[in-house]
Amino acid sequence: MDRLIETIRQFDGVLELAPEEGSAFPPIAWGDRFYYYAPDGQVPQREQPFATIVTKNYPDDALSDLDRPDRWRLNIHVGTEAFARLIGESPRSDGRAWDFAATDVLLPHPVYRAQGWVSIVNAGPRTQAVAQRLLRQAHHDARSRAERRAQSAPDYEPGQ
């Protein structure tokens, strides 16, 4: 996990949210990480993170069995076209039966596949390179979306 975190931190304009116990964030988020393209250091108002790392089950998301010791899951927004290429099925299909608890395997996200998210539980030697490539692309895509939004803003002036 540390290697992936360092990779993400090297991208330009990344805002990392890492809620800790006692912070203003809800307890369910404590220990997890959320990565945004936000060069101004502010969480974008209408944008989801481009990647997350979760360390526990959520009420509607327990198929990866993250409550067991030393388990975590990298989640990456890749979009619907890349999802279909990577996973071999449409993100909106019911798809085949997946073992969402399998480790070091690229999988559809157990909850957000329809939105073009993939995941890897405990990324390791088999998935490290693809994870880094997908993270770079997800960051690039998030930056492109932010630049398009900025250019369409009514008060946008080139060079700002």
PDB file of C-alpha atoms in Angstrom:
ATOM      1  CA  MET A   1       0.000   0.000   0.000  1.00  0.00           C
ATOM      2  CA  ASP A   2       2.809   2.423   0.859  1.00  0.00           C
ATOM      3  CA  ARG A   3       4.274   2.178  -2.640  1.00  0.00           C
ATOM      4  CA  LEU A   4       0.929   3.050  -4.222  1.00  0.00           C
ATOM      5  CA  ILE A   5       0.388   5.942  -1.818  1.00  0.00           C
ATOM      6  CA  GLU A   6       3.798   7.347  -2.735  1.00  0.00           C
ATOM      7  CA  THR A   7       2.983   6.984  -6.434  1.00  0.00           C
ATOM      8  CA  ILE A   8      -0.263   8.943  -6.019  1.00  0.00           C
ATOM      9  CA  ARG A   9       1.406  11.645  -3.933  1.00  0.00           C
ATOM     10  CA  GLN A  10       3.814  12.348  -6.796  1.00  0.00           C
ATOM     11  CA  PHE A  11       1.010  13.352  -9.182  1.00  0.00           C
ATOM     12  CA  ASP A  12       0.541  17.103  -9.630  1.00  0.00           C
ATOM     13  CA  GLY A  13      -2.405  18.764  -7.930  1.00  0.00           C
ATOM     14  CA  VAL A  14      -3.365  15.791  -5.753  1.00  0.00           C
ATOM     15  CA  LEU A  15      -5.360  16.348  -2.594  1.00  0.00           C
ATOM     16  CA  GLU A  16      -5.163  13.389  -0.215  1.00  0.00           C
ATOM     17  CA  LEU A  17      -7.781  13.093   2.501  1.00  0.00           C
ATOM     18  CA  ALA A  18      -6.782  10.629   5.198  1.00  0.00           C
ATOM     19  CA  PRO A  19      -9.361  10.951   7.994  1.00  0.00           C
ATOM     20  CA  GLU A  20      -8.060   9.932  11.404  1.00  0.00           C
ATOM     21  CA  GLU A  21      -9.770   8.985  14.632  1.00  0.00           C
ATOM     22  CA  GLY A  22     -11.219  12.054  16.312  1.00  0.00           C
ATOM     23  CA  SER A  23     -11.232  14.129  13.118  1.00  0.00           C
ATOM     24  CA  ALA A  24     -14.265  15.983  11.785  1.00  0.00           C
ATOM     25  CA  PHE A  25     -14.874  13.164   9.299  1.00  0.00           C
ATOM     26  CA  PRO A  26     -17.375  10.402  10.076  1.00  0.00           C
ATOM     27  CA  PRO A  27     -15.845   7.485  11.992  1.00  0.00           C
ATOM     28  CA  ILE A  28     -16.575   5.114   9.096  1.00  0.00           C
ATOM     29  CA  ALA A  29     -13.984   7.000   7.004  1.00  0.00           C
ATOM     30  CA  TRP A  30     -11.219   6.919   9.621  1.00  0.00           C
ATOM     31  CA  GLY A  31      -8.165   5.087   8.307  1.00  0.00           C
ATOM     32  CA  ASP A  32      -9.195   5.289   4.646  1.00  0.00           C
ATOM     33  CA  ARG A  33      -7.728   7.533   1.944  1.00  0.00           C
ATOM     34  CA  PHE A  34      -9.435   9.589  -0.766  1.00  0.00           C
ATOM     35  CA  TYR A  35      -7.540  11.138  -3.688  1.00  0.00           C
ATOM     36  CA  TYR A  36      -8.786  14.119  -5.688  1.00  0.00           C
ATOM     37  CA  TYR A  37      -7.329  16.275  -8.378  1.00  0.00           C
ATOM     38  CA  ALA A  38      -7.515  19.605  -6.546  1.00  0.00           C
ATOM     39  CA  PRO A  39      -4.548  21.903  -7.181  1.00  0.00           C
ATOM     40  CA  ASP A  40      -6.175  24.601  -5.022  1.00  0.00           C
ATOM     41  CA  GLY A  41      -6.188  22.232  -2.025  1.00  0.00           C
ATOM     42  CA  GLN A  42      -9.982  22.305  -1.728  1.00  0.00           C
ATOM     43  CA  VAL A  43     -12.177  19.232  -2.085  1.00  0.00           C
ATOM     44  CA  PRO A  44     -14.054  19.645  -5.381  1.00  0.00           C
ATOM     45  CA  GLN A  45     -17.752  20.325  -4.825  1.00  0.00           C
ATOM     46  CA  ARG A  46     -19.164  18.098  -7.562  1.00  0.00           C
ATOM     47  CA  GLU A  47     -16.404  15.598  -8.167  1.00  0.00           C
ATOM     48  CA  GLN A  48     -15.719  12.173  -6.738  1.00  0.00           C
ATOM     49  CA  PRO A  49     -12.169  11.095  -5.909  1.00  0.00           C
ATOM     50  CA  PHE A  50     -10.274   9.462  -8.753  1.00  0.00           C
ATOM     51  CA  ALA A  51      -8.981   6.774  -6.361  1.00  0.00           C
ATOM     52  CA  THR A  52      -9.540   5.553  -2.823  1.00  0.00           C
ATOM     53  CA  ILE A  53      -7.959   3.100  -0.446  1.00  0.00           C
ATOM     54  CA  VAL A  54     -10.323   1.519   2.049  1.00  0.00           C
ATOM     55  CA  THR A  55      -9.301  -0.541   5.036  1.00  0.00           C
ATOM     56  CA  LYS A  56     -12.581  -1.893   6.319  1.00  0.00           C
ATOM     57  CA  ASN A  57     -16.007  -3.062   5.270  1.00  0.00           C
ATOM     58  CA  TYR A  58     -18.696  -0.446   4.820  1.00  0.00           C
ATOM     59  CA  PRO A  59     -22.347  -1.223   5.595  1.00  0.00           C
ATOM     60  CA  ASP A  60     -23.230  -1.715   1.899  1.00  0.00           C
ATOM     61  CA  ASP A  61     -19.790  -3.001   0.867  1.00  0.00           C
ATOM     62  CA  ALA A  62     -18.543  -6.134   2.645  1.00  0.00           C
ATOM     63  CA  LEU A  63     -17.797  -8.512  -0.251  1.00  0.00           C
ATOM     64  CA  SER A  64     -14.037  -7.826  -0.162  1.00  0.00           C
ATOM     65  CA  ASP A  65     -13.831  -9.041   3.448  1.00  0.00           C
ATOM     66  CA  LEU A  66     -11.784  -6.038   4.536  1.00  0.00           C
ATOM     67  CA  ASP A  67     -12.461  -6.497   8.241  1.00  0.00           C
ATOM     68  CA  ARG A  68      -9.884  -9.289   8.362  1.00  0.00           C
ATOM     69  CA  PRO A  69      -6.390  -8.223   9.508  1.00  0.00           C
ATOM     70  CA  ASP A  70      -3.989  -6.692   6.990  1.00  0.00           C
ATOM     71  CA  ARG A  71      -6.548  -6.317   4.208  1.00  0.00           C
ATOM     72  CA  TRP A  72      -7.194  -3.173   2.190  1.00  0.00           C
ATOM     73  CA  ARG A  73      -8.596  -2.336  -1.211  1.00  0.00           C
ATOM     74  CA  LEU A  74      -7.446   0.101  -3.859  1.00  0.00           C
ATOM     75  CA  ASN A  75     -10.353   1.533  -5.888  1.00  0.00           C
ATOM     76  CA  ILE A  76      -9.749   3.396  -9.146  1.00  0.00           C
ATOM     77  CA  HIS A  77     -12.184   5.231 -11.401  1.00  0.00           C
ATOM     78  CA  VAL A  78     -11.326   4.108 -14.938  1.00  0.00           C
ATOM     79  CA  GLY A  79     -14.547   5.011 -16.782  1.00  0.00           C
ATOM     80  CA  THR A  80     -16.903   2.747 -18.662  1.00  0.00           C
ATOM     81  CA  GLU A  81     -14.817   2.143 -21.802  1.00  0.00           C
ATOM     82  CA  ALA A  82     -11.628   1.260 -19.930  1.00  0.00           C
ATOM     83  CA  PHE A  83     -13.652  -0.864 -17.516  1.00  0.00           C
ATOM     84  CA  ALA A  84     -14.985  -2.977 -20.402  1.00  0.00           C
ATOM     85  CA  ARG A  85     -11.468  -3.401 -21.844  1.00  0.00           C
ATOM     86  CA  LEU A  86      -9.940  -4.312 -18.485  1.00  0.00           C
ATOM     87  CA  ILE A  87     -12.670  -6.525 -17.071  1.00  0.00           C
ATOM     88  CA  GLY A  88     -14.059  -7.965 -20.296  1.00  0.00           C
ATOM     89  CA  GLU A  89     -17.673  -7.063 -19.653  1.00  0.00           C
ATOM     90  CA  SER A  90     -19.846  -3.985 -19.581  1.00  0.00           C
ATOM     91  CA  PRO A  91     -19.826  -2.134 -16.267  1.00  0.00           C
ATOM     92  CA  ARG A  92     -23.621  -2.128 -16.351  1.00  0.00           C
ATOM     93  CA  SER A  93     -24.006  -5.865 -16.938  1.00  0.00           C
ATOM     94  CA  ASP A  94     -24.644  -8.275 -14.113  1.00  0.00           C
ATOM     95  CA  GLY A  95     -21.416  -9.920 -15.157  1.00  0.00           C
ATOM     96  CA  ARG A  96     -20.056 -13.212 -14.048  1.00  0.00           C
ATOM     97  CA  ALA A  97     -19.704 -14.269 -10.441  1.00  0.00           C
ATOM     98  CA  TRP A  98     -16.603 -12.575  -9.052  1.00  0.00           C
ATOM     99  CA  ASP A  99     -14.665 -13.420  -5.918  1.00  0.00           C
ATOM    100  CA  PHE A 100     -14.416  -9.860  -4.605  1.00  0.00           C
ATOM    101  CA  ALA A 101     -12.247 -11.053  -1.701  1.00  0.00           C
ATOM    102  CA  ALA A 102      -9.510 -12.399  -4.011  1.00  0.00           C
ATOM    103  CA  THR A 103      -6.182 -10.656  -3.484  1.00  0.00           C
ATOM    104  CA  ASP A 104      -3.772  -9.181  -6.019  1.00  0.00           C
ATOM    105  CA  VAL A 105      -6.361  -9.465  -8.826  1.00  0.00           C
ATOM    106  CA  LEU A 106      -7.962  -6.660 -10.864  1.00  0.00           C
ATOM    107  CA  LEU A 107     -11.711  -6.830 -10.203  1.00  0.00           C
ATOM    108  CA  PRO A 108     -14.827  -4.794 -10.864  1.00  0.00           C
ATOM    109  CA  HIS A 109     -15.643  -2.670  -7.828  1.00  0.00           C
ATOM    110  CA  PRO A 110     -18.216  -4.650  -5.817  1.00  0.00           C
ATOM    111  CA  VAL A 111     -20.553  -1.635  -5.484  1.00  0.00           C
ATOM    112  CA  TYR A 112     -19.522   1.021  -8.046  1.00  0.00           C
ATOM    113  CA  ARG A 113     -18.796  -1.053 -11.159  1.00  0.00           C
ATOM    114  CA  ALA A 114     -21.653   0.630 -13.067  1.00  0.00           C
ATOM    115  CA  GLN A 115     -19.870   3.965 -12.615  1.00  0.00           C
ATOM    116  CA  GLY A 116     -16.643   2.558 -14.100  1.00  0.00           C
ATOM    117  CA  TRP A 117     -14.693   1.688 -10.944  1.00  0.00           C
ATOM    118  CA  VAL A 118     -12.264  -1.218 -10.583  1.00  0.00           C
ATOM    119  CA  SER A 119     -10.595  -2.513  -7.449  1.00  0.00           C
ATOM    120  CA  ILE A 120      -7.688  -4.580  -6.200  1.00  0.00           C
ATOM    121  CA  VAL A 121      -7.599  -6.145  -2.748  1.00  0.00           C
ATOM    122  CA  ASN A 122      -4.044  -6.069  -1.384  1.00  0.00           C
ATOM    123  CA  ALA A 123      -2.340  -5.099  -4.627  1.00  0.00           C
ATOM    124  CA  GLY A 124       0.909  -7.018  -4.917  1.00  0.00           C
ATOM    125  CA  PRO A 125       3.397  -8.291  -7.491  1.00  0.00           C
ATOM    126  CA  ARG A 126       0.781  -9.356 -10.057  1.00  0.00           C
ATOM    127  CA  THR A 127      -1.116  -6.056 -10.055  1.00  0.00           C
ATOM    128  CA  GLN A 128       1.396  -3.402  -8.963  1.00  0.00           C
ATOM    129  CA  ALA A 129       2.280  -2.284 -12.499  1.00  0.00           C
ATOM    130  CA  VAL A 130      -1.327  -2.186 -13.755  1.00  0.00           C
ATOM    131  CA  ALA A 131      -2.409  -0.364 -10.575  1.00  0.00           C
ATOM    132  CA  GLN A 132       0.216   2.326 -11.119  1.00  0.00           C
ATOM    133  CA  ARG A 133      -0.724   2.680 -14.795  1.00  0.00           C
ATOM    134  CA  LEU A 134      -4.439   2.940 -13.969  1.00  0.00           C
ATOM    135  CA  LEU A 135      -3.758   5.463 -11.208  1.00  0.00           C
ATOM    136  CA  ARG A 136      -1.767   7.658 -13.604  1.00  0.00           C
ATOM    137  CA  GLN A 137      -4.603   7.503 -16.138  1.00  0.00           C
ATOM    138  CA  ALA A 138      -7.286   8.186 -13.496  1.00  0.00           C
ATOM    139  CA  HIS A 139      -5.341  11.230 -12.308  1.00  0.00           C
ATOM    140  CA  HIS A 140      -4.920  12.445 -15.890  1.00  0.00           C
ATOM    141  CA  ASP A 141      -8.651  12.002 -16.526  1.00  0.00           C
ATOM    142  CA  ALA A 142      -9.561  13.862 -13.312  1.00  0.00           C
ATOM    143  CA  ARG A 143      -7.229  16.715 -14.261  1.00  0.00           C
ATOM    144  CA  SER A 144      -8.760  16.893 -17.764  1.00  0.00           C
ATOM    145  CA  ARG A 145     -12.280  17.041 -16.321  1.00  0.00           C
ATOM    146  CA  ALA A 146     -11.252  19.837 -13.948  1.00  0.00           C
ATOM    147  CA  GLU A 147      -9.646  21.818 -16.777  1.00  0.00           C
ATOM    148  CA  ARG A 148     -12.764  21.454 -18.958  1.00  0.00           C
ATOM    149  CA  ARG A 149     -14.966  22.633 -16.085  1.00  0.00           C
ATOM    150  CA  ALA A 150     -12.683  25.611 -15.471  1.00  0.00           C
ATOM    151  CA  GLN A 151     -12.729  26.592 -19.146  1.00  0.00           C
ATOM    152  CA  SER A 152     -16.520  26.488 -19.239  1.00  0.00           C
ATOM    153  CA  ALA A 153     -16.852  28.596 -16.080  1.00  0.00           C
ATOM    154  CA  PRO A 154     -18.325  32.061 -16.856  1.00  0.00           C
ATOM    155  CA  ASP A 155     -15.444  33.982 -15.264  1.00  0.00           C
ATOM    156  CA  TYR A 156     -12.644  31.899 -16.792  1.00  0.00           C
ATOM    157  CA  GLU A 157      -9.755  33.802 -18.345  1.00  0.00           C
ATOM    158  CA  PRO A 158      -6.956  31.877 -20.067  1.00  0.00           C
ATOM    159  CA  GLY A 159      -3.759  31.865 -18.029  1.00  0.00           C
ATOM    160  CA  GLN A 160      -5.469  31.867 -14.645  1.00  0.00           C
TER     161      GLN A 160
END
